[in-house]
PDB file of C-alpha atoms and ligand atoms in Angstrom:
ATOM      1  CA  UNK A   1    -153.307  29.522  30.209  1.00 38.00           C
ATOM      2  CA  UNK A   2    -149.648  30.590  30.091  1.00 43.00           C
ATOM      3  CA  UNK A   3    -148.243  34.012  29.269  1.00 44.00           C
ATOM      4  CA  UNK A   4    -147.117  32.881  25.842  1.00 44.00           C
ATOM      5  CA  UNK A   5    -150.658  31.814  24.818  1.00 47.00           C
ATOM      6  CA  UNK A   6    -151.795  35.388  25.087  1.00 68.00           C
ATOM      7  CA  UNK A   7    -152.379  37.745  22.223  1.00 83.00           C
ATOM      8  CA  UNK A   8    -150.431  40.808  23.339  1.00 89.00           C
ATOM      9  CA  UNK A   9    -151.950  44.260  23.362  1.00 94.00           C
ATOM     10  CA  UNK A  10    -149.661  47.264  23.580  1.00 95.00           C
ATOM     11  CA  UNK A  11    -151.234  50.568  24.674  1.00 96.00           C
ATOM     12  CA  UNK A  12    -149.920  53.855  23.406  1.00 96.00           C
ATOM     13  CA  UNK A  13    -151.065  56.556  25.827  1.00 96.00           C
ATOM     14  CA  UNK A  14    -150.459  60.270  25.736  1.00 94.00           C
ATOM     15  CA  UNK A  15    -152.287  63.581  25.343  1.00 93.00           C
ATOM     16  CA  UNK A  16    -153.237  64.990  21.907  1.00 91.00           C
ATOM     17  CA  UNK A  17    -150.072  66.164  20.159  1.00 90.00           C
ATOM     18  CA  UNK A  18    -147.723  63.869  22.116  1.00 93.00           C
ATOM     19  CA  UNK A  19    -146.656  62.166  18.863  1.00 91.00           C
ATOM     20  CA  UNK A  20    -148.686  58.974  19.237  1.00 92.00           C
ATOM     21  CA  UNK A  21    -149.658  58.829  15.547  1.00 88.00           C
ATOM     22  CA  UNK A  22    -146.072  59.233  14.323  1.00 87.00           C
ATOM     23  CA  UNK A  23    -144.700  56.662  16.751  1.00 93.00           C
ATOM     24  CA  UNK A  24    -147.636  54.295  16.228  1.00 93.00           C
ATOM     25  CA  UNK A  25    -146.838  53.894  12.524  1.00 88.00           C
ATOM     26  CA  UNK A  26    -143.275  52.941  13.431  1.00 90.00           C
ATOM     27  CA  UNK A  27    -144.396  50.473  16.128  1.00 92.00           C
ATOM     28  CA  UNK A  28    -147.006  48.971  13.806  1.00 92.00           C
ATOM     29  CA  UNK A  29    -144.330  48.254  11.189  1.00 88.00           C
ATOM     30  CA  UNK A  30    -141.761  47.093  13.730  1.00 89.00           C
ATOM     31  CA  UNK A  31    -144.109  44.743  15.561  1.00 90.00           C
ATOM     32  CA  UNK A  32    -146.175  43.819  12.463  1.00 89.00           C
ATOM     33  CA  UNK A  33    -149.444  44.281  14.336  1.00 92.00           C
ATOM     34  CA  UNK A  34    -152.295  46.618  13.402  1.00 95.00           C
ATOM     35  CA  UNK A  35    -152.522  50.111  14.825  1.00 95.00           C
ATOM     36  CA  UNK A  36    -156.021  50.765  16.139  1.00 96.00           C
ATOM     37  CA  UNK A  37    -156.658  54.398  17.076  1.00 95.00           C
ATOM     38  CA  UNK A  38    -160.034  55.051  18.680  1.00 96.00           C
ATOM     39  CA  UNK A  39    -160.053  58.641  17.318  1.00 94.00           C
ATOM     40  CA  UNK A  40    -159.421  57.384  13.740  1.00 93.00           C
ATOM     41  CA  UNK A  41    -162.133  54.732  14.067  1.00 96.00           C
ATOM     42  CA  UNK A  42    -164.598  57.369  15.296  1.00 97.00           C
ATOM     43  CA  UNK A  43    -163.650  59.697  12.427  1.00 94.00           C
ATOM     44  CA  UNK A  44    -164.265  56.802   9.981  1.00 94.00           C
ATOM     45  CA  UNK A  45    -167.743  56.340  11.476  1.00 96.00           C
ATOM     46  CA  UNK A  46    -168.419  60.053  11.049  1.00 96.00           C
ATOM     47  CA  UNK A  47    -167.307  59.990   7.431  1.00 94.00           C
ATOM     48  CA  UNK A  48    -169.586  57.016   6.757  1.00 96.00           C
ATOM     49  CA  UNK A  49    -172.483  58.649   8.630  1.00 96.00           C
ATOM     50  CA  UNK A  50    -173.168  55.595  10.828  1.00 96.00           C
ATOM     51  CA  UNK A  51    -175.426  56.000  13.916  1.00 95.00           C
ATOM     52  CA  UNK A  52    -172.283  55.822  16.088  1.00 96.00           C
ATOM     53  CA  UNK A  53    -170.585  58.516  13.979  1.00 96.00           C
ATOM     54  CA  UNK A  54    -173.629  60.783  14.265  1.00 96.00           C
ATOM     55  CA  UNK A  55    -173.835  60.261  18.024  1.00 95.00           C
ATOM     56  CA  UNK A  56    -170.091  60.879  18.494  1.00 96.00           C
ATOM     57  CA  UNK A  57    -170.028  64.061  16.420  1.00 95.00           C
ATOM     58  CA  UNK A  58    -171.120  66.638  19.017  1.00 93.00           C
ATOM     59  CA  UNK A  59    -168.782  65.270  21.685  1.00 94.00           C
ATOM     60  CA  UNK A  60    -165.810  65.209  19.328  1.00 95.00           C
ATOM     61  CA  UNK A  61    -166.408  68.732  18.011  1.00 92.00           C
ATOM     62  CA  UNK A  62    -166.465  70.051  21.586  1.00 91.00           C
ATOM     63  CA  UNK A  63    -163.364  68.058  22.528  1.00 90.00           C
ATOM     64  CA  UNK A  64    -165.320  65.965  25.060  1.00 94.00           C
ATOM     65  CA  UNK A  65    -165.141  62.196  25.427  1.00 94.00           C
ATOM     66  CA  UNK A  66    -167.606  59.929  23.664  1.00 97.00           C
ATOM     67  CA  UNK A  67    -169.571  57.566  25.972  1.00 96.00           C
ATOM     68  CA  UNK A  68    -167.391  54.712  27.282  1.00 95.00           C
ATOM     69  CA  UNK A  69    -169.536  51.818  26.099  1.00 93.00           C
ATOM     70  CA  UNK A  70    -169.855  53.149  22.527  1.00 95.00           C
ATOM     71  CA  UNK A  71    -166.081  53.418  22.157  1.00 96.00           C
ATOM     72  CA  UNK A  72    -165.420  50.070  23.840  1.00 96.00           C
ATOM     73  CA  UNK A  73    -167.877  48.202  21.588  1.00 94.00           C
ATOM     74  CA  UNK A  74    -166.328  49.827  18.519  1.00 96.00           C
ATOM     75  CA  UNK A  75    -162.750  48.958  19.518  1.00 96.00           C
ATOM     76  CA  UNK A  76    -163.558  45.403  20.647  1.00 94.00           C
ATOM     77  CA  UNK A  77    -165.347  44.747  17.341  1.00 93.00           C
ATOM     78  CA  UNK A  78    -162.212  45.929  15.510  1.00 95.00           C
ATOM     79  CA  UNK A  79    -159.975  43.758  17.727  1.00 93.00           C
ATOM     80  CA  UNK A  80    -162.046  40.732  16.743  1.00 92.00           C
ATOM     81  CA  UNK A  81    -161.001  40.977  13.062  1.00 93.00           C
ATOM     82  CA  UNK A  82    -158.410  38.531  11.688  1.00 93.00           C
ATOM     83  CA  UNK A  83    -155.535  41.006  11.306  1.00 93.00           C
ATOM     84  CA  UNK A  84    -155.537  41.519  15.109  1.00 93.00           C
ATOM     85  CA  UNK A  85    -154.969  37.815  15.812  1.00 88.00           C
ATOM     86  CA  UNK A  86    -151.257  38.386  16.569  1.00 87.00           C
ATOM     87  CA  UNK A  87    -151.988  41.318  18.840  1.00 92.00           C
ATOM     88  CA  UNK A  88    -152.597  45.023  18.364  1.00 95.00           C
ATOM     89  CA  UNK A  89    -151.367  48.456  19.216  1.00 96.00           C
ATOM     90  CA  UNK A  90    -154.186  50.465  20.822  1.00 96.00           C
ATOM     91  CA  UNK A  91    -153.865  54.226  20.556  1.00 95.00           C
ATOM     92  CA  UNK A  92    -156.104  56.692  22.412  1.00 93.00           C
ATOM     93  CA  UNK A  93    -157.833  53.908  24.312  1.00 94.00           C
ATOM     94  CA  UNK A  94    -158.559  53.398  27.215  1.00 96.00           C
ATOM     95  CA  UNK A  95    -159.105  57.038  28.112  1.00 94.00           C
ATOM     96  CA  UNK A  96    -160.880  56.606  31.477  1.00 95.00           C
ATOM     97  CA  UNK A  97    -160.435  54.234  34.390  1.00 95.00           C
ATOM     98  CA  UNK A  98    -163.857  52.730  33.629  1.00 95.00           C
ATOM     99  CA  UNK A  99    -162.718  51.987  30.055  1.00 96.00           C
ATOM    100  CA  UNK A 100    -159.469  50.464  31.375  1.00 97.00           C
ATOM    101  CA  UNK A 101    -161.299  48.108  33.732  1.00 96.00           C
ATOM    102  CA  UNK A 102    -163.850  47.028  31.116  1.00 96.00           C
ATOM    103  CA  UNK A 103    -161.172  46.567  28.431  1.00 95.00           C
ATOM    104  CA  UNK A 104    -158.977  44.477  30.788  1.00 95.00           C
ATOM    105  CA  UNK A 105    -161.945  42.204  31.546  1.00 95.00           C
ATOM    106  CA  UNK A 106    -162.992  41.845  27.910  1.00 93.00           C
ATOM    107  CA  UNK A 107    -159.423  41.105  26.807  1.00 93.00           C
ATOM    108  CA  UNK A 108    -159.077  38.404  29.473  1.00 92.00           C
ATOM    109  CA  UNK A 109    -162.269  36.774  28.124  1.00 91.00           C
ATOM    110  CA  UNK A 110    -160.627  36.698  24.680  1.00 89.00           C
ATOM    111  CA  UNK A 111    -157.367  35.092  25.786  1.00 86.00           C
ATOM    112  CA  UNK A 112    -155.605  38.405  25.525  1.00 90.00           C
ATOM    113  CA  UNK A 113    -154.070  41.008  27.828  1.00 92.00           C
ATOM    114  CA  UNK A 114    -152.352  44.364  27.975  1.00 94.00           C
ATOM    115  CA  UNK A 115    -148.609  43.660  27.937  1.00 91.00           C
ATOM    116  CA  UNK A 116    -147.288  47.200  28.124  1.00 93.00           C
ATOM    117  CA  UNK A 117    -148.761  50.689  28.488  1.00 95.00           C
ATOM    118  CA  UNK A 118    -146.396  53.196  26.897  1.00 96.00           C
ATOM    119  CA  UNK A 119    -147.066  56.754  28.029  1.00 96.00           C
ATOM    120  CA  UNK A 120    -145.642  59.622  25.961  1.00 96.00           C
ATOM    121  CA  UNK A 121    -145.178  62.522  28.342  1.00 95.00           C
ATOM    122  CA  UNK A 122    -145.005  66.035  26.832  1.00 94.00           C
ATOM    123  CA  UNK A 123    -145.488  69.419  28.598  1.00 93.00           C
ATOM    124  CA  UNK A 124    -148.852  71.096  27.836  1.00 90.00           C
ATOM    125  CA  UNK A 125    -147.390  74.262  26.262  1.00 89.00           C
ATOM    126  CA  UNK A 126    -145.460  72.143  23.721  1.00 91.00           C
ATOM    127  CA  UNK A 127    -148.627  70.151  22.908  1.00 91.00           C
ATOM    128  CA  UNK A 128    -150.638  73.300  22.108  1.00 86.00           C
ATOM    129  CA  UNK A 129    -147.829  74.617  19.904  1.00 85.00           C
ATOM    130  CA  UNK A 130    -147.480  71.302  18.025  1.00 86.00           C
ATOM    131  CA  UNK A 131    -151.210  70.887  17.395  1.00 86.00           C
ATOM    132  CA  UNK A 132    -151.847  74.479  16.302  1.00 80.00           C
ATOM    133  CA  UNK A 133    -149.536  73.969  13.332  1.00 81.00           C
ATOM    134  CA  UNK A 134    -150.216  70.374  12.373  1.00 85.00           C
ATOM    135  CA  UNK A 135    -151.612  69.213   9.045  1.00 88.00           C
ATOM    136  CA  UNK A 136    -152.714  65.656   8.352  1.00 87.00           C
ATOM    137  CA  UNK A 137    -153.000  63.295   5.416  1.00 88.00           C
ATOM    138  CA  UNK A 138    -156.589  61.954   5.223  1.00 87.00           C
ATOM    139  CA  UNK A 139    -155.363  58.585   3.854  1.00 85.00           C
ATOM    140  CA  UNK A 140    -152.318  57.514   5.890  1.00 82.00           C
ATOM    141  CA  UNK A 141    -152.870  59.874   8.883  1.00 79.00           C
ATOM    142  CA  UNK A 142    -149.256  61.120   8.613  1.00 81.00           C
ATOM    143  CA  UNK A 143    -148.817  64.465  10.362  1.00 83.00           C
ATOM    144  CA  UNK A 144    -146.841  67.394   8.998  1.00 85.00           C
ATOM    145  CA  UNK A 145    -145.750  70.377  11.060  1.00 81.00           C
ATOM    146  CA  UNK A 146    -146.689  73.723   9.481  1.00 77.00           C
ATOM    147  CA  UNK A 147    -148.256  77.021  10.416  1.00 74.00           C
ATOM    148  CA  UNK A 148    -151.907  77.206  11.382  1.00 70.00           C
ATOM    149  CA  UNK A 149    -152.862  79.154   8.244  1.00 74.00           C
ATOM    150  CA  UNK A 150    -150.502  77.605   5.668  1.00 81.00           C
ATOM    151  CA  UNK A 151    -149.955  73.907   4.901  1.00 84.00           C
ATOM    152  CA  UNK A 152    -146.330  72.729   4.655  1.00 84.00           C
ATOM    153  CA  UNK A 153    -144.665  72.144   1.257  1.00 86.00           C
ATOM    154  CA  UNK A 154    -147.104  72.033  -1.623  1.00 88.00           C
ATOM    155  CA  UNK A 155    -149.966  71.034   0.693  1.00 89.00           C
ATOM    156  CA  UNK A 156    -150.008  67.333  -0.243  1.00 90.00           C
ATOM    157  CA  UNK A 157    -148.822  64.159   1.497  1.00 89.00           C
ATOM    158  CA  UNK A 158    -145.367  63.099   0.279  1.00 86.00           C
ATOM    159  CA  UNK A 159    -146.465  59.412   0.349  1.00 83.00           C
ATOM    160  CA  UNK A 160    -150.125  59.420  -0.809  1.00 85.00           C
ATOM    161  CA  UNK A 161    -150.207  62.789  -2.658  1.00 89.00           C
ATOM    162  CA  UNK A 162    -153.541  63.555  -0.969  1.00 90.00           C
ATOM    163  CA  UNK A 163    -154.438  67.091   0.014  1.00 92.00           C
ATOM    164  CA  UNK A 164    -153.430  67.777   3.646  1.00 90.00           C
ATOM    165  CA  UNK A 165    -156.110  69.044   6.020  1.00 88.00           C
ATOM    166  CA  UNK A 166    -156.429  70.415   9.561  1.00 87.00           C
ATOM    167  CA  UNK A 167    -158.693  68.660  12.052  1.00 85.00           C
ATOM    168  CA  UNK A 168    -161.594  70.896  13.126  1.00 83.00           C
ATOM    169  CA  UNK A 169    -160.966  69.903  16.764  1.00 83.00           C
ATOM    170  CA  UNK A 170    -157.342  71.123  16.455  1.00 84.00           C
ATOM    171  CA  UNK A 171    -158.565  74.757  16.806  1.00 81.00           C
ATOM    172  CA  UNK A 172    -156.664  76.402  19.725  1.00 79.00           C
ATOM    173  CA  UNK A 173    -159.783  76.814  21.946  1.00 80.00           C
ATOM    174  CA  UNK A 174    -160.842  73.165  21.469  1.00 87.00           C
ATOM    175  CA  UNK A 175    -157.247  71.861  21.791  1.00 86.00           C
ATOM    176  CA  UNK A 176    -156.771  73.383  25.225  1.00 88.00           C
ATOM    177  CA  UNK A 177    -160.014  71.727  26.351  1.00 89.00           C
ATOM    178  CA  UNK A 178    -159.050  68.354  24.782  1.00 90.00           C
ATOM    179  CA  UNK A 179    -155.747  68.384  26.632  1.00 91.00           C
ATOM    180  CA  UNK A 180    -157.478  69.238  29.938  1.00 91.00           C
ATOM    181  CA  UNK A 181    -160.066  66.487  29.386  1.00 90.00           C
ATOM    182  CA  UNK A 182    -157.309  64.036  28.485  1.00 91.00           C
ATOM    183  CA  UNK A 183    -155.194  64.814  31.525  1.00 90.00           C
ATOM    184  CA  UNK A 184    -158.063  64.754  34.025  1.00 92.00           C
ATOM    185  CA  UNK A 185    -159.623  61.535  32.726  1.00 91.00           C
ATOM    186  CA  UNK A 186    -156.460  59.669  31.791  1.00 89.00           C
ATOM    187  CA  UNK A 187    -154.268  60.161  34.868  1.00 91.00           C
ATOM    188  CA  UNK A 188    -156.332  57.406  36.596  1.00 95.00           C
ATOM    189  CA  UNK A 189    -155.640  55.144  33.583  1.00 96.00           C
ATOM    190  CA  UNK A 190    -151.914  55.746  33.936  1.00 95.00           C
ATOM    191  CA  UNK A 191    -152.124  54.940  37.662  1.00 95.00           C
ATOM    192  CA  UNK A 192    -154.175  51.829  36.874  1.00 97.00           C
ATOM    193  CA  UNK A 193    -151.438  50.366  34.631  1.00 96.00           C
ATOM    194  CA  UNK A 194    -148.618  51.629  36.877  1.00 96.00           C
ATOM    195  CA  UNK A 195    -150.109  49.600  39.756  1.00 96.00           C
ATOM    196  CA  UNK A 196    -150.004  46.498  37.538  1.00 94.00           C
ATOM    197  CA  UNK A 197    -146.350  47.106  36.694  1.00 92.00           C
ATOM    198  CA  UNK A 198    -147.145  47.664  32.999  1.00 93.00           C
ATOM    199  CA  UNK A 199    -146.542  51.389  32.634  1.00 95.00           C
ATOM    200  CA  UNK A 200    -143.491  52.769  30.848  1.00 94.00           C
ATOM    201  CA  UNK A 201    -143.244  56.565  30.965  1.00 95.00           C
ATOM    202  CA  UNK A 202    -141.329  58.000  28.029  1.00 96.00           C
ATOM    203  CA  UNK A 203    -140.191  61.605  27.653  1.00 96.00           C
ATOM    204  CA  UNK A 204    -141.913  62.558  24.381  1.00 96.00           C
ATOM    205  CA  UNK A 205    -140.308  65.992  24.182  1.00 96.00           C
ATOM    206  CA  UNK A 206    -137.253  64.732  22.288  1.00 95.00           C
ATOM    207  CA  UNK A 207    -136.453  64.010  18.648  1.00 92.00           C
ATOM    208  CA  UNK A 208    -138.619  61.415  16.890  1.00 90.00           C
ATOM    209  CA  UNK A 209    -135.731  58.932  16.613  1.00 91.00           C
ATOM    210  CA  UNK A 210    -134.738  59.299  20.286  1.00 94.00           C
ATOM    211  CA  UNK A 211    -138.323  58.632  21.369  1.00 95.00           C
ATOM    212  CA  UNK A 212    -138.362  55.605  19.031  1.00 95.00           C
ATOM    213  CA  UNK A 213    -135.238  54.271  20.682  1.00 95.00           C
ATOM    214  CA  UNK A 214    -136.903  54.505  24.106  1.00 95.00           C
ATOM    215  CA  UNK A 215    -140.036  52.817  22.785  1.00 95.00           C
ATOM    216  CA  UNK A 216    -138.062  49.883  21.401  1.00 94.00           C
ATOM    217  CA  UNK A 217    -136.165  49.550  24.647  1.00 93.00           C
ATOM    218  CA  UNK A 218    -139.434  49.517  26.574  1.00 92.00           C
ATOM    219  CA  UNK A 219    -140.727  46.501  24.637  1.00 92.00           C
ATOM    220  CA  UNK A 220    -137.416  44.727  24.256  1.00 91.00           C
ATOM    221  CA  UNK A 221    -134.056  46.027  25.165  1.00 92.00           C
ATOM    222  CA  UNK A 222    -130.479  46.553  24.147  1.00 93.00           C
ATOM    223  CA  UNK A 223    -128.309  43.511  23.622  1.00 93.00           C
ATOM    224  CA  UNK A 224    -124.609  43.324  22.850  1.00 92.00           C
ATOM    225  CA  UNK A 225    -123.618  41.553  19.649  1.00 83.00           C
ATOM    226  CA  UNK A 226    -121.694  38.309  19.901  1.00 66.00           C
ATOM    227  CA  UNK A 227    -118.956  38.760  17.352  1.00 67.00           C
ATOM    228  CA  UNK A 228    -118.603  42.508  17.501  1.00 76.00           C
ATOM    229  CA  UNK A 229    -119.070  44.661  20.541  1.00 86.00           C
ATOM    230  CA  UNK A 230    -121.955  46.550  18.995  1.00 93.00           C
ATOM    231  CA  UNK A 231    -125.188  47.083  20.852  1.00 95.00           C
ATOM    232  CA  UNK A 232    -128.381  46.073  19.073  1.00 95.00           C
ATOM    233  CA  UNK A 233    -131.919  47.214  19.782  1.00 94.00           C
ATOM    234  CA  UNK A 234    -134.317  44.329  20.023  1.00 94.00           C
ATOM    235  CA  UNK A 235    -138.026  43.782  20.366  1.00 92.00           C
ATOM    236  CA  UNK A 236    -139.147  40.977  22.623  1.00 90.00           C
ATOM    237  CA  UNK A 237    -141.194  38.332  20.806  1.00 87.00           C
ATOM    238  CA  UNK A 238    -144.118  38.750  23.162  1.00 81.00           C
ATOM    239  CA  UNK A 239    -143.673  42.520  23.428  1.00 82.00           C
ATOM    240  CA  UNK A 240    -143.011  42.446  27.150  1.00 77.00           C
ATOM    241  CA  UNK A 241    -140.534  44.769  28.753  1.00 73.00           C
ATOM    242  CA  UNK A 242    -137.448  42.732  29.616  1.00 76.00           C
ATOM    243  CA  UNK A 243    -136.406  42.434  33.216  1.00 71.00           C
ATOM    244  CA  UNK A 244    -132.780  41.771  34.122  1.00 67.00           C
ATOM    245  CA  UNK A 245    -133.216  38.221  35.464  1.00 75.00           C
ATOM    246  CA  UNK A 246    -135.974  36.718  33.310  1.00 79.00           C
ATOM    247  CA  UNK A 247    -135.034  34.884  30.101  1.00 86.00           C
ATOM    248  CA  UNK A 248    -135.634  37.036  27.039  1.00 89.00           C
ATOM    249  CA  UNK A 249    -135.906  36.359  23.342  1.00 91.00           C
ATOM    250  CA  UNK A 250    -136.724  38.405  20.301  1.00 92.00           C
ATOM    251  CA  UNK A 251    -135.427  39.952  17.136  1.00 92.00           C
ATOM    252  CA  UNK A 252    -133.050  42.863  16.708  1.00 93.00           C
ATOM    253  CA  UNK A 253    -134.142  45.728  14.505  1.00 92.00           C
ATOM    254  CA  UNK A 254    -131.469  44.612  12.024  1.00 91.00           C
ATOM    255  CA  UNK A 255    -133.127  41.193  11.827  1.00 89.00           C
ATOM    256  CA  UNK A 256    -131.110  38.830  14.061  1.00 90.00           C
ATOM    257  CA  UNK A 257    -132.730  36.398  16.430  1.00 92.00           C
ATOM    258  CA  UNK A 258    -131.475  36.922  19.967  1.00 91.00           C
ATOM    259  CA  UNK A 259    -132.092  35.339  23.340  1.00 91.00           C
ATOM    260  CA  UNK A 260    -130.631  35.317  26.797  1.00 89.00           C
ATOM    261  CA  UNK A 261    -129.053  31.886  26.350  1.00 88.00           C
ATOM    262  CA  UNK A 262    -126.854  32.758  23.395  1.00 86.00           C
ATOM    263  CA  UNK A 263    -126.223  36.469  23.753  1.00 86.00           C
ATOM    264  CA  UNK A 264    -123.882  37.874  26.327  1.00 80.00           C
ATOM    265  CA  UNK A 265    -125.876  40.607  27.953  1.00 87.00           C
ATOM    266  CA  UNK A 266    -128.448  43.319  28.124  1.00 90.00           C
ATOM    267  CA  UNK A 267    -127.363  46.913  28.146  1.00 91.00           C
ATOM    268  CA  UNK A 268    -128.944  50.300  28.593  1.00 92.00           C
ATOM    269  CA  UNK A 269    -130.065  53.066  26.248  1.00 92.00           C
ATOM    270  CA  UNK A 270    -126.712  54.773  26.876  1.00 94.00           C
ATOM    271  CA  UNK A 271    -124.840  51.621  25.799  1.00 94.00           C
ATOM    272  CA  UNK A 272    -126.717  51.605  22.512  1.00 94.00           C
ATOM    273  CA  UNK A 273    -126.095  55.310  21.978  1.00 93.00           C
ATOM    274  CA  UNK A 274    -122.369  54.987  22.628  1.00 94.00           C
ATOM    275  CA  UNK A 275    -121.780  51.985  20.353  1.00 94.00           C
ATOM    276  CA  UNK A 276    -124.778  51.207  18.165  1.00 94.00           C
ATOM    277  CA  UNK A 277    -125.207  48.566  15.503  1.00 94.00           C
ATOM    278  CA  UNK A 278    -125.386  50.750  12.410  1.00 92.00           C
ATOM    279  CA  UNK A 279    -128.322  48.847  10.901  1.00 91.00           C
ATOM    280  CA  UNK A 280    -130.365  49.002  14.112  1.00 93.00           C
ATOM    281  CA  UNK A 281    -129.627  52.705  14.289  1.00 91.00           C
ATOM    282  CA  UNK A 282    -130.815  53.256  10.737  1.00 90.00           C
ATOM    283  CA  UNK A 283    -133.918  51.158  11.416  1.00 89.00           C
ATOM    284  CA  UNK A 284    -135.193  53.488  14.116  1.00 87.00           C
ATOM    285  CA  UNK A 285    -135.814  56.045  11.388  1.00 77.00           C
ATOM    286  CA  UNK A 286    -138.824  55.387   9.149  1.00 57.00           C
ATOM    287  CA  UNK A 287    -138.690  51.867   7.767  1.00 47.00           C
ATOM    288  CA  UNK A 288    -140.881  50.342   5.091  1.00 43.00           C
ATOM    289  CA  UNK A 289    -142.030  46.911   6.268  1.00 41.00           C
ATOM    290  CA  UNK A 290    -141.393  45.643   9.765  1.00 41.00           C
ATOM    291  CA  UNK A 291    -138.639  43.544  11.234  1.00 41.00           C
ATOM    292  CA  UNK A 292    -141.101  40.679  11.385  1.00 39.00           C
ATOM    293  CA  UNK A 293    -141.289  40.781   7.588  1.00 34.00           C
ATOM    294  CA  UNK A 294    -137.595  40.005   7.262  1.00 35.00           C
ATOM    295  CA  UNK A 295    -136.867  36.307   7.279  1.00 33.00           C
ATOM    296  CA  UNK A 296    -135.017  34.928  10.307  1.00 34.00           C
ATOM    297  CA  UNK A 297    -131.284  35.496  10.203  1.00 36.00           C
ATOM    298  CA  UNK A 298    -128.782  33.992  12.552  1.00 34.00           C
ATOM    299  CA  UNK A 299    -125.361  35.323  13.276  1.00 33.00           C
TER     300      UNK A 299
HETATM  301  P1  AMP B   1    -157.996  61.629  19.218  1.00 68.14           P
HETATM  302  O1  AMP B   1    -157.898  61.423  17.744  1.00 68.14           O
HETATM  303  O2  AMP B   1    -157.444  60.494  20.011  1.00 68.14           O
HETATM  304  O3  AMP B   1    -157.466  62.969  19.655  1.00 68.14           O
HETATM  305  O4  AMP B   1    -159.572  61.629  19.553  1.00 68.14           O
HETATM  306  C1  AMP B   1    -160.452  62.594  18.966  1.00 68.14           C
HETATM  307  C2  AMP B   1    -161.752  62.610  19.757  1.00 68.14           C
HETATM  308  O5  AMP B   1    -162.385  61.306  19.672  1.00 68.14           O
HETATM  309  C3  AMP B   1    -161.601  62.860  21.248  1.00 68.14           C
HETATM  310  O6  AMP B   1    -161.517  64.264  21.528  1.00 68.14           O
HETATM  311  C4  AMP B   1    -162.878  62.223  21.786  1.00 68.14           C
HETATM  312  O7  AMP B   1    -163.998  63.054  21.520  1.00 68.14           O
HETATM  313  C5  AMP B   1    -163.027  60.983  20.908  1.00 68.14           C
HETATM  314  N1  AMP B   1    -162.348  59.798  21.482  1.00 68.14           N
HETATM  315  C6  AMP B   1    -161.250  59.151  20.992  1.00 68.14           C
HETATM  316  N2  AMP B   1    -160.927  58.088  21.754  1.00 68.14           N
HETATM  317  C7  AMP B   1    -161.834  58.055  22.760  1.00 68.14           C
HETATM  318  C8  AMP B   1    -162.022  57.204  23.886  1.00 68.14           C
HETATM  319  N3  AMP B   1    -161.211  56.157  24.125  1.00 68.14           N
HETATM  320  N4  AMP B   1    -163.067  57.478  24.708  1.00 68.14           N
HETATM  321  C9  AMP B   1    -163.897  58.506  24.470  1.00 68.14           C
HETATM  322  N5  AMP B   1    -163.770  59.361  23.447  1.00 68.14           N
HETATM  323  C10 AMP B   1    -162.754  59.153  22.585  1.00 68.14           C
END
């Protein structure tokens, strides 16, 4: 089995309120792979009243973790569906070292592997503040900042028009506990992927588009254009972080195919900031349809 045979799995790690949901929708569209959030899957089970949903309910309402094997079986079943054939973005999972070890083993059995673990790092006091005021769309899971008692705008999602709601486990007393549970159980997960050289730590306490830029760089890089000295953001075809010496290939956010044989060089985040391709820059804001949906373009 070679690296390119593998179905890549990208992990999005970070405490509640770190912005995983917001960034996950962007990564899902950019990479054209499904976004599988263990919390959303559990909430679906609760809504449907399945045995798993009923069992998970008490743990979730307290802000405690649901039993490892229940969550793993649920996520692995979801990963087995056809839309996850090209890979998937896992959000909120694994949450414990035991989950990480079991998931790694099960992925290997399915000709798959974790390619990158992206950790959104945000100070606890900012997390509590963000969550206390957040409202969610029940359909697309978009989050809207507001005040804890009043929904933002007219109280509906700007995309789906559904009535926004607040999660019951976003209450301040439960939130503090959820963050503590997350940090104590997930630090070993972060260490686990750091030891394997897969962890990318991203400062999540910055604007949404700046965090997006760092995320793209972590799964691709910054490459200088051939004709014009503009720096493009690109996503590696197999979603691996690009190292300086290894050959790399992928697609820029503005839709060009790039690789290390034909393009002059890789730059840094600062290079992109100082002289960005305008279209790549625009694409790090919300974008309907991913770069993989655009047909191949060559320069
Ligand atoms: P989240 O939407 O990620 O904040 O998750 C909401 C709740 O679902 C958590 O507080 C846990 O009770 C449960 N949960 C989500 N993912 C997991 C997981 N990987 N392992 C155990 N419990 C989880």
